[in-house]
Amino acid sequence: MTIELYAHPFSAYCQKVLIALYENATPFELRMLGPGETPEMAELAARWPLKRFPIIVDDGVTVIETSIIIEHLGLNHPGPVRLIPDDPRAALEVRLMDRFFDNYIATPQGRIVFDSIRAPADRDKLGVAQARAMLDTAYGWLDKTMAGRHWAAGGTFSLADCAAAPALFYADWTHPIGQAFQNVHAYRRRLLERPSFARAVDEARPYRKLFPLGAPDRD
Ligand SMILES: N[C@@H](CCC(=O)N[C@@H](CS)C(=O)NCC(=O)O)C(=O)O
């Protein structure tokens, strides 16, 4: 049975999974989410009441959470690109970097964007300031960590790079990466050149007007 992916092409976490699917040319059927209360949205809610996306349905089984989805794909639909190394210690480093990008880049980035679409009276000034400070600290740590590295966890493209690509892509739009962090800029450029991510970025271009802070005229 074909994998069903409930997703939207402009969503950062959906792009994380799309990269993994494109890396191994894994066949799937897109169940496009939104806008509004579509049947696909109702199916998502029925399968995962927290309604975070993407999810996949593989042979009738619902798989949630992007990192788990990518691990699931590696176990059940392996291809030539192994996104989790076989060596357990190397895999641990990949999982660490994946957590870093989700928790300390994508999460504060999302907090700033979601705050911007609230009514002015509901905005969280302190929360946004904390999110911006977290991004600056995370960029600084990443800049040191990436010195001498090509991909996030070393030599080969992995789950961590699937997480990094959309997270850094949108984070730089939301809270620009400082010029001092040249290793991060170079890594972000490498990610944009990776065909799997370049494809996800291209497919999302028609939706750039949805970016609440105004998409910059680049990338
Ligand atoms: N930890 C989740 C995060 C997924 C997530 O937050 N997805 C966003 C779309 S990029 C979402 O569902 N947003 C809707 C919402 O927050 O209500 C994962 O890795 O799958």
Tab-separated table of C-alpha atoms and ligand atoms in Angstrom:
chain	number	residue	atom	x	y	z
A	1	MET	CA	0.000	0.000	0.000
A	2	THR	CA	1.204	3.520	-0.786
A	3	ILE	CA	2.188	5.667	2.160
A	4	GLU	CA	-0.259	8.515	2.741
A	5	LEU	CA	1.306	11.764	3.916
A	6	TYR	CA	-0.984	14.311	5.560
A	7	ALA	CA	0.884	17.522	5.054
A	8	HIS	CA	1.123	20.990	3.600
A	9	PRO	CA	4.116	21.869	1.383
A	10	PHE	CA	4.803	25.194	3.148
A	11	SER	CA	5.053	23.667	6.629
A	12	ALA	CA	8.568	23.297	8.006
A	13	TYR	CA	7.917	19.967	9.720
A	14	CYS	CA	6.256	18.625	6.575
A	15	GLN	CA	9.353	19.571	4.591
A	16	LYS	CA	11.469	17.661	7.119
A	17	VAL	CA	9.625	14.454	6.168
A	18	LEU	CA	9.430	15.341	2.455
A	19	ILE	CA	13.238	15.567	2.376
A	20	ALA	CA	13.479	12.023	3.775
A	21	LEU	CA	10.954	10.732	1.214
A	22	TYR	CA	12.707	12.484	-1.691
A	23	GLU	CA	16.172	11.312	-0.587
A	24	ASN	CA	15.145	7.719	-1.225
A	25	ALA	CA	12.530	8.361	-3.920
A	26	THR	CA	9.989	6.679	-1.630
A	27	PRO	CA	6.536	6.652	-3.270
A	28	PHE	CA	3.750	8.352	-1.317
A	29	GLU	CA	0.408	10.018	-1.813
A	30	LEU	CA	-0.013	13.573	-0.503
A	31	ARG	CA	-3.171	14.186	1.488
A	32	MET	CA	-3.084	17.953	1.345
A	33	LEU	CA	-4.112	19.715	4.567
A	34	GLY	CA	-6.130	22.931	4.627
A	35	PRO	CA	-6.955	25.618	4.251
A	36	GLY	CA	-10.026	25.287	6.426
A	37	GLU	CA	-11.929	22.273	7.674
A	38	THR	CA	-11.338	19.859	4.800
A	39	PRO	CA	-11.950	16.091	4.960
A	40	GLU	CA	-8.187	15.623	5.213
A	41	MET	CA	-8.128	17.846	8.314
A	42	ALA	CA	-10.923	15.771	9.861
A	43	GLU	CA	-8.977	12.589	9.100
A	44	LEU	CA	-5.863	14.077	10.699
A	45	ALA	CA	-7.832	14.969	13.843
A	46	ALA	CA	-9.327	11.484	14.000
A	47	ARG	CA	-5.902	9.866	13.698
A	48	TRP	CA	-4.004	12.290	15.935
A	49	PRO	CA	-6.162	14.444	18.201
A	50	LEU	CA	-3.293	16.854	18.850
A	51	LYS	CA	-3.556	17.699	15.140
A	52	ARG	CA	0.146	18.364	14.714
A	53	PHE	CA	1.321	17.559	11.238
A	54	PRO	CA	2.644	15.865	9.230
A	55	ILE	CA	1.568	12.328	9.960
A	56	ILE	CA	1.840	9.319	7.693
A	57	VAL	CA	-0.456	6.351	7.343
A	58	ASP	CA	1.494	3.295	6.316
A	59	ASP	CA	-0.427	0.112	5.625
A	60	GLY	CA	-3.248	1.417	7.817
A	61	VAL	CA	-0.938	2.344	10.710
A	62	THR	CA	-0.729	5.987	11.810
A	63	VAL	CA	2.810	7.195	12.468
A	64	ILE	CA	3.241	10.544	14.231
A	65	GLU	CA	6.132	12.897	15.044
A	66	THR	CA	8.566	13.719	12.272
A	67	SER	CA	11.665	12.114	13.792
A	68	ILE	CA	9.749	8.896	14.418
A	69	ILE	CA	8.286	9.015	10.893
A	70	ILE	CA	11.789	9.250	9.434
A	71	GLU	CA	13.017	6.405	11.663
A	72	HIS	CA	9.954	4.397	10.570
A	73	LEU	CA	10.758	5.018	6.897
A	74	GLY	CA	14.335	3.841	7.441
A	75	LEU	CA	13.146	0.625	9.084
A	76	ASN	CA	10.216	-0.184	6.802
A	77	HIS	CA	11.103	1.432	3.471
A	78	PRO	CA	14.917	1.549	3.429
A	79	GLY	CA	16.632	3.057	0.426
A	80	PRO	CA	20.202	3.850	-0.589
A	81	VAL	CA	20.394	6.926	1.688
A	82	ARG	CA	20.544	5.769	5.312
A	83	LEU	CA	19.320	8.711	7.359
A	84	ILE	CA	20.072	6.959	10.681
A	85	PRO	CA	23.561	5.421	10.777
A	86	ASP	CA	23.818	1.737	11.610
A	87	ASP	CA	26.515	2.443	14.191
A	88	PRO	CA	24.642	3.185	17.462
A	89	ARG	CA	27.090	5.861	18.623
A	90	ALA	CA	26.921	7.680	15.296
A	91	ALA	CA	23.122	7.350	15.460
A	92	LEU	CA	23.146	8.981	18.903
A	93	GLU	CA	24.912	12.057	17.512
A	94	VAL	CA	22.355	12.228	14.674
A	95	ARG	CA	19.481	12.060	17.155
A	96	LEU	CA	21.089	14.710	19.361
A	97	MET	CA	21.401	17.131	16.442
A	98	ASP	CA	17.841	16.341	15.327
A	99	ARG	CA	16.594	17.267	18.823
A	100	PHE	CA	18.713	20.434	18.739
A	101	PHE	CA	17.118	21.656	15.493
A	102	ASP	CA	13.561	20.845	16.576
A	103	ASN	CA	13.819	22.157	20.133
A	104	TYR	CA	16.145	25.126	19.865
A	105	ILE	CA	15.689	26.395	16.282
A	106	ALA	CA	12.262	25.307	14.993
A	107	THR	CA	10.440	25.766	18.324
A	108	PRO	CA	11.519	29.374	19.076
A	109	GLN	CA	11.098	30.234	15.382
A	110	GLY	CA	7.508	28.966	15.474
A	111	ARG	CA	6.811	30.842	18.701
A	112	ILE	CA	7.725	34.147	17.038
A	113	VAL	CA	5.640	33.433	13.931
A	114	PHE	CA	2.568	32.251	15.853
A	115	ASP	CA	2.780	35.288	18.130
A	116	SER	CA	2.707	37.555	15.087
A	117	ILE	CA	-0.695	36.227	13.987
A	118	ARG	CA	-2.358	36.818	17.366
A	119	ALA	CA	-4.516	39.836	18.093
A	120	PRO	CA	-2.261	42.600	19.475
A	121	ALA	CA	-3.835	42.271	22.952
A	122	ASP	CA	-2.903	38.583	23.110
A	123	ARG	CA	0.740	38.974	22.111
A	124	ASP	CA	3.449	37.665	24.421
A	125	LYS	CA	6.267	40.212	24.367
A	126	LEU	CA	8.409	38.397	26.906
A	127	GLY	CA	7.930	35.026	25.194
A	128	VAL	CA	9.008	36.498	21.858
A	129	ALA	CA	12.074	38.161	23.425
A	130	GLN	CA	13.012	34.822	25.017
A	131	ALA	CA	12.543	33.023	21.697
A	132	ARG	CA	14.806	35.531	19.925
A	133	ALA	CA	17.453	35.159	22.648
A	134	MET	CA	17.241	31.370	22.348
A	135	LEU	CA	17.765	31.579	18.579
A	136	ASP	CA	20.848	33.790	18.993
A	137	THR	CA	22.334	31.379	21.539
A	138	ALA	CA	21.479	28.387	19.355
A	139	TYR	CA	23.052	30.028	16.263
A	140	GLY	CA	26.217	30.647	18.286
A	141	TRP	CA	26.428	27.056	19.510
A	142	LEU	CA	25.719	25.716	16.039
A	143	ASP	CA	28.382	27.939	14.499
A	144	LYS	CA	31.045	26.387	16.737
A	145	THR	CA	29.650	22.881	16.273
A	146	MET	CA	29.622	23.155	12.476
A	147	ALA	CA	33.279	24.262	12.253
A	148	GLY	CA	34.875	21.548	10.110
A	149	ARG	CA	31.586	19.681	9.575
A	150	HIS	CA	29.877	19.347	6.224
A	151	TRP	CA	26.580	17.906	7.500
A	152	ALA	CA	25.076	18.287	10.974
A	153	ALA	CA	26.370	15.041	12.393
A	154	GLY	CA	29.550	14.745	10.370
A	155	GLY	CA	30.215	13.290	6.970
A	156	THR	CA	26.907	11.968	5.693
A	157	PHE	CA	23.470	13.486	5.198
A	158	SER	CA	21.113	12.297	7.957
A	159	LEU	CA	17.890	12.758	9.885
A	160	ALA	CA	19.570	15.743	11.568
A	161	ASP	CA	19.953	17.509	8.210
A	162	CYS	CA	16.296	16.796	7.380
A	163	ALA	CA	15.439	18.663	10.598
A	164	ALA	CA	18.001	21.409	10.045
A	165	ALA	CA	17.040	22.395	6.507
A	166	PRO	CA	13.528	23.824	7.027
A	167	ALA	CA	14.318	24.963	10.583
A	168	LEU	CA	17.261	27.144	9.491
A	169	PHE	CA	15.458	28.179	6.308
A	170	TYR	CA	12.533	29.741	8.186
A	171	ALA	CA	14.559	30.806	11.247
A	172	ASP	CA	16.711	33.064	9.060
A	173	TRP	CA	13.557	34.668	7.653
A	174	THR	CA	12.134	35.151	11.152
A	175	HIS	CA	15.210	36.138	13.161
A	176	PRO	CA	18.197	36.591	10.805
A	177	ILE	CA	21.295	34.541	11.510
A	178	GLY	CA	24.030	37.021	12.481
A	179	GLN	CA	26.865	37.694	10.068
A	180	ALA	CA	29.312	36.460	12.710
A	181	PHE	CA	27.933	32.939	12.234
A	182	GLN	CA	29.474	32.155	8.864
A	183	ASN	CA	29.560	28.383	9.481
A	184	VAL	CA	25.779	28.449	9.939
A	185	HIS	CA	25.285	30.529	6.789
A	186	ALA	CA	27.475	28.139	4.794
A	187	TYR	CA	25.619	25.120	6.152
A	188	ARG	CA	22.236	26.703	5.356
A	189	ARG	CA	23.459	27.296	1.769
A	190	ARG	CA	24.611	23.665	1.474
A	191	LEU	CA	21.198	22.509	2.632
A	192	LEU	CA	19.487	24.705	0.015
A	193	GLU	CA	21.635	23.070	-2.666
A	194	ARG	CA	20.684	19.540	-1.615
A	195	PRO	CA	18.259	18.356	-4.347
A	196	SER	CA	15.731	16.881	-1.905
A	197	PHE	CA	15.404	20.161	-0.003
A	198	ALA	CA	15.644	22.329	-3.145
A	199	ARG	CA	12.638	20.404	-4.441
A	200	ALA	CA	10.668	20.948	-1.216
A	201	VAL	CA	11.509	24.675	-1.300
A	202	ASP	CA	10.412	24.948	-4.939
A	203	GLU	CA	7.134	23.129	-4.287
A	204	ALA	CA	6.420	25.528	-1.425
A	205	ARG	CA	7.119	28.719	-3.434
A	206	PRO	CA	3.455	29.289	-4.424
A	207	TYR	CA	2.564	29.536	-0.732
A	208	ARG	CA	5.114	32.162	0.347
A	209	LYS	CA	2.385	34.744	0.713
A	210	LEU	CA	1.192	32.697	3.711
A	211	PHE	CA	4.314	33.628	5.707
A	212	PRO	CA	2.888	36.008	8.335
A	213	LEU	CA	6.056	38.085	8.735
A	214	GLY	CA	6.393	38.600	4.971
A	215	ALA	CA	8.689	36.267	3.029
A	216	PRO	CA	11.941	37.959	2.021
A	217	ASP	CA	12.746	38.178	-1.684
A	218	ARG	CA	15.475	35.516	-1.659
A	219	ASP	CA	16.162	31.788	-1.262
B	1	LIG	N1	6.910	17.681	17.208
B	1	LIG	C1	6.080	17.683	16.032
B	1	LIG	C2	5.868	19.106	15.582
B	1	LIG	C3	4.928	19.223	14.383
B	1	LIG	C4	4.360	20.631	14.235
B	1	LIG	O1	4.372	21.445	15.162
B	1	LIG	N2	3.822	20.890	13.040
B	1	LIG	C5	3.186	22.170	12.775
B	1	LIG	C6	3.205	22.422	11.283
B	1	LIG	S1	4.823	22.872	10.715
B	1	LIG	C7	1.764	22.104	13.232
B	1	LIG	O2	1.196	21.052	13.355
B	1	LIG	N3	1.166	23.261	13.490
B	1	LIG	C8	-0.225	23.342	13.824
B	1	LIG	C9	-0.438	23.793	15.244
B	1	LIG	O3	0.554	24.120	15.923
B	1	LIG	O4	-1.600	23.818	15.646
B	1	LIG	C10	6.727	16.824	14.953
B	1	LIG	O5	7.955	16.700	14.899
B	1	LIG	O6	5.970	16.189	14.177
